[in-house]
Amino acid sequence: MLDVLTGFAIIFAVIGVGFLLAQKGVIGKGEARLQLNRIAFWAATPALIFSSVATSDTSAFASPVVGVIAIASVATMAIYWGLSALFFRRSVAETMAGAASSSYYNSVNIGLPIATYVIGDATYVIPALVLQMAVLSPIIIAGLNAEGGGLRSIGSSFIAGLTAPVVLAAFAGFAVSASGWQVPEPVMAPLEILGGASIPMILMSFGASLKGDGVLSQERLPTLTATTLKLVAMPALALLVGTAMGLNGTQLYAALILSALPTAQNVYNYTATYRVGETVARDTVFLTTFLSLPAMLVIAALFG
């Protein structure tokens, strides 16, 4: 459990550094801060995704745990869209930002230590990561990129989603892993170093964005809705789906714990890159990161 707490401590520490650097003027406002997100989106995160997926075991992709998480993720997104339509109508892009915040979980810098030290098995994390990058990310990016209507707009949005660097990196990494080919070290080592810059840059930009408007000072209802769905509804859906599929023991426990992970910083990075829904994504990431640990402790007490 100490390693899990260390994972959370790392996140909060780097966010704090970003906040302090913004206070000192080292990280500027607006476009200056967003340069960190753009570098992460176009270079560092794709390198991280490829280097992680390319060395994974593809046999785990057939696990029913991955299927449960996939169904719970999509269902949670759909519930957010329904609640948004009923109670706080927003544009397609803004609604997608909230839907992503409610269902897209942190599978790397929190997911890996959680899987290793709480579940006792990190087998399911990389398949869940590929699921997000290869299936959910194109849909999310298409929604964030949506402008107006018409077939041309819809088509260009989905093309933007499918050809996003993080999506292409996930597909390429899966192809390498499935083929059994080992990437030469002179190629993989630079990618791993570049990928290591992804999370710190996103977290520092996130911390810098906290300078100014406080958490929940804007978009309170969409943010609280996304937070509740992420920490309560998504694990509950995973429990229902997992039970219906006959999961029990470690597999059901793994599905519940992974479903309760906080919203990923990648959601904030996507919204910051496309300049839409940033407040909802930022505040949901912040709240779920603080509140996910108690939620997972409850799951561990009941199902662990």
Short mmCIF file of N, CA, C and O in Angstrom, two decimals, residues 63-142:
data_model
loop_
_atom_site.label_atom_id
_atom_site.label_comp_id
_atom_site.label_asym_id
_atom_site.label_seq_id
_atom_site.Cartn_x
_atom_site.Cartn_y
_atom_site.Cartn_z
N SER A 63 -8.94 -11.11 -21.85
CA SER A 63 -9.49 -11.28 -20.51
C SER A 63 -10.89 -10.67 -20.40
O SER A 63 -11.14 -9.57 -20.91
N PRO A 64 -11.82 -11.34 -19.72
CA PRO A 64 -13.15 -10.76 -19.51
C PRO A 64 -13.10 -9.48 -18.67
O PRO A 64 -14.03 -8.67 -18.75
N VAL A 65 -12.03 -9.30 -17.89
CA VAL A 65 -11.89 -8.07 -17.11
C VAL A 65 -11.87 -6.86 -18.04
O VAL A 65 -12.51 -5.84 -17.78
N VAL A 66 -11.15 -6.98 -19.15
CA VAL A 66 -11.07 -5.88 -20.12
C VAL A 66 -12.45 -5.61 -20.72
O VAL A 66 -12.84 -4.45 -20.92
N GLY A 67 -13.21 -6.68 -20.98
CA GLY A 67 -14.56 -6.50 -21.51
C GLY A 67 -15.47 -5.78 -20.54
O GLY A 67 -16.26 -4.90 -20.93
N VAL A 68 -15.37 -6.12 -19.26
CA VAL A 68 -16.19 -5.46 -18.24
C VAL A 68 -15.86 -3.98 -18.17
O VAL A 68 -16.75 -3.12 -18.13
N ILE A 69 -14.57 -3.65 -18.17
CA ILE A 69 -14.15 -2.25 -18.10
C ILE A 69 -14.62 -1.49 -19.33
O ILE A 69 -15.06 -0.33 -19.24
N ALA A 70 -14.55 -2.12 -20.49
CA ALA A 70 -14.99 -1.47 -21.73
C ALA A 70 -16.47 -1.12 -21.67
O ALA A 70 -16.89 0.00 -22.00
N ILE A 71 -17.29 -2.10 -21.25
CA ILE A 71 -18.74 -1.87 -21.18
C ILE A 71 -19.06 -0.79 -20.14
O ILE A 71 -19.89 0.10 -20.38
N ALA A 72 -18.40 -0.86 -18.98
CA ALA A 72 -18.65 0.13 -17.93
C ALA A 72 -18.25 1.53 -18.39
O ALA A 72 -18.94 2.51 -18.10
N SER A 73 -17.14 1.64 -19.14
CA SER A 73 -16.68 2.95 -19.62
C SER A 73 -17.68 3.56 -20.59
O SER A 73 -18.09 4.73 -20.46
N VAL A 74 -18.10 2.78 -21.57
CA VAL A 74 -19.04 3.29 -22.58
C VAL A 74 -20.39 3.62 -21.95
O VAL A 74 -21.00 4.65 -22.26
N ALA A 75 -20.86 2.76 -21.05
CA ALA A 75 -22.15 3.01 -20.38
C ALA A 75 -22.10 4.28 -19.54
O ALA A 75 -23.06 5.06 -19.51
N THR A 76 -20.98 4.52 -18.86
CA THR A 76 -20.84 5.73 -18.04
C THR A 76 -20.85 6.97 -18.91
O THR A 76 -21.49 7.98 -18.57
N MET A 77 -20.15 6.90 -20.05
CA MET A 77 -20.18 8.03 -20.98
C MET A 77 -21.60 8.31 -21.45
O MET A 77 -22.05 9.47 -21.52
N ALA A 78 -22.35 7.25 -21.77
CA ALA A 78 -23.72 7.41 -22.25
C ALA A 78 -24.61 8.03 -21.18
O ALA A 78 -25.46 8.88 -21.47
N ILE A 79 -24.42 7.62 -19.92
CA ILE A 79 -25.21 8.19 -18.83
C ILE A 79 -24.93 9.68 -18.70
O ILE A 79 -25.85 10.49 -18.50
N TYR A 80 -23.65 10.06 -18.82
CA TYR A 80 -23.33 11.49 -18.73
C TYR A 80 -24.03 12.27 -19.84
O TYR A 80 -24.57 13.36 -19.60
N TRP A 81 -24.00 11.75 -21.05
CA TRP A 81 -24.67 12.43 -22.16
C TRP A 81 -26.15 12.60 -21.86
O TRP A 81 -26.74 13.66 -22.13
N GLY A 82 -26.78 11.55 -21.30
CA GLY A 82 -28.20 11.65 -20.97
C GLY A 82 -28.48 12.68 -19.90
O GLY A 82 -29.42 13.49 -20.03
N LEU A 83 -27.68 12.68 -18.84
CA LEU A 83 -27.87 13.66 -17.76
C LEU A 83 -27.61 15.08 -18.26
O LEU A 83 -28.31 16.03 -17.87
N SER A 84 -26.62 15.24 -19.12
CA SER A 84 -26.33 16.55 -19.68
C SER A 84 -27.51 17.07 -20.50
O SER A 84 -27.88 18.24 -20.40
N ALA A 85 -28.09 16.19 -21.30
CA ALA A 85 -29.23 16.60 -22.13
C ALA A 85 -30.42 17.02 -21.27
O ALA A 85 -31.20 17.91 -21.64
N LEU A 86 -30.57 16.40 -20.10
CA LEU A 86 -31.70 16.69 -19.23
C LEU A 86 -31.50 17.92 -18.35
O LEU A 86 -32.44 18.70 -18.13
N PHE A 87 -30.27 18.10 -17.82
CA PHE A 87 -30.08 19.08 -16.76
C PHE A 87 -29.13 20.23 -17.07
O PHE A 87 -29.24 21.29 -16.44
N PHE A 88 -28.19 20.07 -17.96
CA PHE A 88 -27.25 21.18 -18.21
C PHE A 88 -26.73 21.09 -19.65
O PHE A 88 -25.61 20.73 -19.89
N ARG A 89 -27.53 21.45 -20.57
CA ARG A 89 -27.19 21.33 -21.98
C ARG A 89 -25.91 22.10 -22.31
O ARG A 89 -25.75 23.25 -21.92
N ARG A 90 -25.02 21.43 -23.03
CA ARG A 90 -23.78 22.05 -23.49
C ARG A 90 -23.58 21.67 -24.95
O ARG A 90 -24.30 20.84 -25.50
N SER A 91 -22.59 22.28 -25.57
CA SER A 91 -22.27 21.92 -26.95
C SER A 91 -21.76 20.48 -27.01
O SER A 91 -21.44 19.88 -25.98
N VAL A 92 -21.68 19.94 -28.22
CA VAL A 92 -21.19 18.57 -28.38
C VAL A 92 -19.79 18.42 -27.81
O VAL A 92 -19.50 17.47 -27.08
N ALA A 93 -18.92 19.37 -28.11
CA ALA A 93 -17.53 19.29 -27.65
C ALA A 93 -17.44 19.38 -26.13
O ALA A 93 -16.71 18.62 -25.48
N GLU A 94 -18.21 20.30 -25.52
CA GLU A 94 -18.18 20.44 -24.07
C GLU A 94 -18.78 19.22 -23.38
O GLU A 94 -18.28 18.78 -22.33
N THR A 95 -19.83 18.66 -23.97
CA THR A 95 -20.43 17.46 -23.39
C THR A 95 -19.46 16.29 -23.48
O THR A 95 -19.36 15.48 -22.55
N MET A 96 -18.74 16.19 -24.58
CA MET A 96 -17.75 15.12 -24.71
C MET A 96 -16.66 15.25 -23.68
O MET A 96 -16.17 14.25 -23.13
N ALA A 97 -16.26 16.48 -23.36
CA ALA A 97 -15.24 16.69 -22.33
C ALA A 97 -15.72 16.15 -20.99
O ALA A 97 -14.97 15.48 -20.26
N GLY A 98 -16.98 16.40 -20.65
CA GLY A 98 -17.52 15.88 -19.40
C GLY A 98 -17.69 14.38 -19.42
O GLY A 98 -17.41 13.70 -18.43
N ALA A 99 -18.14 13.84 -20.55
CA ALA A 99 -18.32 12.40 -20.67
C ALA A 99 -16.99 11.67 -20.54
O ALA A 99 -16.90 10.62 -19.89
N ALA A 100 -15.96 12.22 -21.16
CA ALA A 100 -14.62 11.62 -21.04
C ALA A 100 -14.13 11.70 -19.60
O ALA A 100 -13.53 10.74 -19.08
N SER A 101 -14.39 12.81 -18.94
CA SER A 101 -13.96 12.98 -17.55
C SER A 101 -14.64 11.97 -16.63
O SER A 101 -14.07 11.57 -15.61
N SER A 102 -15.84 11.55 -16.99
CA SER A 102 -16.59 10.63 -16.13
C SER A 102 -16.19 9.18 -16.31
O SER A 102 -16.59 8.32 -15.51
N SER A 103 -15.40 8.87 -17.36
CA SER A 103 -15.18 7.45 -17.69
C SER A 103 -13.76 7.08 -18.05
O SER A 103 -13.42 5.90 -18.07
N TYR A 104 -12.92 8.05 -18.36
CA TYR A 104 -11.56 7.77 -18.84
C TYR A 104 -10.61 7.80 -17.66
O TYR A 104 -10.32 8.84 -17.10
N TYR A 105 -10.12 6.64 -17.26
CA TYR A 105 -9.40 6.51 -15.99
C TYR A 105 -7.89 6.54 -16.17
O TYR A 105 -7.36 6.27 -17.25
N ASN A 106 -7.20 6.82 -15.09
CA ASN A 106 -5.74 6.94 -15.08
C ASN A 106 -5.12 5.55 -15.01
O ASN A 106 -5.00 4.97 -13.93
N SER A 107 -4.72 5.02 -16.16
CA SER A 107 -4.22 3.63 -16.19
C SER A 107 -2.70 3.53 -16.13
O SER A 107 -2.16 2.43 -16.13
N VAL A 108 -2.00 4.67 -16.07
CA VAL A 108 -0.53 4.61 -16.11
C VAL A 108 0.06 4.90 -14.74
O VAL A 108 0.41 4.00 -13.98
N ASN A 109 0.15 6.19 -14.38
CA ASN A 109 0.91 6.52 -13.18
C ASN A 109 0.17 6.23 -11.88
O ASN A 109 0.78 6.23 -10.81
N ILE A 110 -1.14 5.96 -11.92
CA ILE A 110 -1.84 5.45 -10.74
C ILE A 110 -2.26 4.00 -10.99
O ILE A 110 -2.16 3.16 -10.10
N GLY A 111 -2.70 3.70 -12.20
CA GLY A 111 -3.17 2.36 -12.51
C GLY A 111 -2.13 1.28 -12.31
O GLY A 111 -2.42 0.21 -11.76
N LEU A 112 -0.90 1.54 -12.73
CA LEU A 112 0.15 0.52 -12.60
C LEU A 112 0.47 0.18 -11.15
O LEU A 112 0.48 -0.99 -10.77
N PRO A 113 0.75 1.18 -10.29
CA PRO A 113 1.00 0.81 -8.89
C PRO A 113 -0.21 0.23 -8.18
O PRO A 113 -0.09 -0.67 -7.35
N ILE A 114 -1.41 0.71 -8.52
CA ILE A 114 -2.63 0.16 -7.92
C ILE A 114 -2.76 -1.31 -8.29
O ILE A 114 -3.01 -2.18 -7.44
N ALA A 115 -2.58 -1.62 -9.59
CA ALA A 115 -2.72 -3.00 -10.04
C ALA A 115 -1.66 -3.90 -9.41
O ALA A 115 -1.93 -5.04 -9.05
N THR A 116 -0.46 -3.36 -9.26
CA THR A 116 0.64 -4.16 -8.74
C THR A 116 0.49 -4.43 -7.25
O THR A 116 0.67 -5.57 -6.80
N TYR A 117 0.13 -3.42 -6.49
CA TYR A 117 0.19 -3.55 -5.03
C TYR A 117 -1.18 -3.72 -4.36
O TYR A 117 -1.24 -4.13 -3.20
N VAL A 118 -2.28 -3.40 -5.06
CA VAL A 118 -3.60 -3.61 -4.47
C VAL A 118 -4.22 -4.88 -5.02
O VAL A 118 -4.70 -5.73 -4.26
N ILE A 119 -4.20 -5.02 -6.36
CA ILE A 119 -4.75 -6.23 -6.97
C ILE A 119 -3.74 -7.36 -6.89
O ILE A 119 -4.10 -8.53 -6.77
N GLY A 120 -2.45 -7.00 -6.97
CA GLY A 120 -1.40 -8.01 -6.96
C GLY A 120 -1.05 -8.53 -8.33
O GLY A 120 -0.30 -9.50 -8.48
N ASP A 121 -1.57 -7.87 -9.40
CA ASP A 121 -1.33 -8.33 -10.76
C ASP A 121 -1.54 -7.16 -11.71
O ASP A 121 -2.64 -6.59 -11.77
N ALA A 122 -0.50 -6.79 -12.45
CA ALA A 122 -0.59 -5.66 -13.39
C ALA A 122 -1.00 -6.10 -14.79
O ALA A 122 -0.96 -5.31 -15.73
N THR A 123 -1.42 -7.36 -14.94
CA THR A 123 -1.73 -7.93 -16.25
C THR A 123 -2.78 -7.14 -17.00
O THR A 123 -2.71 -6.98 -18.22
N TYR A 124 -3.79 -6.63 -16.29
CA TYR A 124 -4.94 -6.03 -16.95
C TYR A 124 -4.73 -4.56 -17.31
O TYR A 124 -5.55 -4.00 -18.04
N VAL A 125 -3.69 -3.92 -16.82
CA VAL A 125 -3.55 -2.48 -16.99
C VAL A 125 -3.24 -2.11 -18.44
O VAL A 125 -3.86 -1.20 -19.01
N ILE A 126 -2.27 -2.78 -19.06
CA ILE A 126 -1.89 -2.44 -20.43
C ILE A 126 -3.03 -2.70 -21.41
O ILE A 126 -3.31 -1.84 -22.27
N PRO A 127 -3.74 -3.85 -21.35
CA PRO A 127 -4.91 -4.01 -22.22
C PRO A 127 -5.95 -2.91 -22.02
O PRO A 127 -6.56 -2.44 -22.99
N ALA A 128 -6.17 -2.51 -20.77
CA ALA A 128 -7.12 -1.43 -20.50
C ALA A 128 -6.63 -0.12 -21.10
O ALA A 128 -7.42 0.68 -21.62
N LEU A 129 -5.32 0.10 -21.05
CA LEU A 129 -4.72 1.30 -21.65
C LEU A 129 -4.94 1.31 -23.16
O LEU A 129 -5.33 2.33 -23.75
N VAL A 130 -4.70 0.16 -23.82
CA VAL A 130 -4.89 0.08 -25.27
C VAL A 130 -6.35 0.29 -25.62
O VAL A 130 -6.68 0.95 -26.62
N LEU A 131 -7.25 -0.29 -24.81
CA LEU A 131 -8.68 -0.08 -25.03
C LEU A 131 -9.01 1.41 -25.07
O LEU A 131 -9.72 1.89 -25.96
N GLN A 132 -8.48 2.15 -24.09
CA GLN A 132 -8.75 3.58 -24.04
C GLN A 132 -8.17 4.31 -25.25
O GLN A 132 -8.84 5.13 -25.88
N MET A 133 -6.90 4.01 -25.55
CA MET A 133 -6.23 4.74 -26.62
C MET A 133 -6.76 4.40 -28.01
O MET A 133 -6.91 5.27 -28.86
N ALA A 134 -7.03 3.11 -28.25
CA ALA A 134 -7.41 2.68 -29.59
C ALA A 134 -8.91 2.80 -29.86
O ALA A 134 -9.31 2.95 -31.01
N VAL A 135 -9.73 2.73 -28.80
CA VAL A 135 -11.18 2.74 -29.00
C VAL A 135 -11.82 4.03 -28.50
O VAL A 135 -12.55 4.70 -29.23
N LEU A 136 -11.54 4.41 -27.24
CA LEU A 136 -12.20 5.58 -26.68
C LEU A 136 -11.58 6.89 -27.14
O LEU A 136 -12.30 7.86 -27.40
N SER A 137 -10.25 6.95 -27.23
CA SER A 137 -9.60 8.21 -27.61
C SER A 137 -10.06 8.75 -28.96
O SER A 137 -10.32 9.95 -29.09
N PRO A 138 -10.18 7.92 -30.02
CA PRO A 138 -10.68 8.47 -31.28
C PRO A 138 -12.07 9.08 -31.16
O PRO A 138 -12.35 10.13 -31.76
N ILE A 139 -12.94 8.44 -30.36
CA ILE A 139 -14.29 8.97 -30.18
C ILE A 139 -14.25 10.28 -29.41
O ILE A 139 -14.92 11.26 -29.77
N ILE A 140 -13.44 10.32 -28.35
CA ILE A 140 -13.34 11.53 -27.53
C ILE A 140 -12.76 12.68 -28.33
O ILE A 140 -13.29 13.80 -28.34
N ILE A 141 -11.67 12.43 -29.03
CA ILE A 141 -11.02 13.48 -29.82
C ILE A 141 -11.94 13.96 -30.93
O ILE A 141 -12.00 15.16 -31.24
N ALA A 142 -12.69 13.04 -31.55
CA ALA A 142 -13.65 13.43 -32.57
C ALA A 142 -14.70 14.37 -31.99
O ALA A 142 -15.08 15.38 -32.60
#
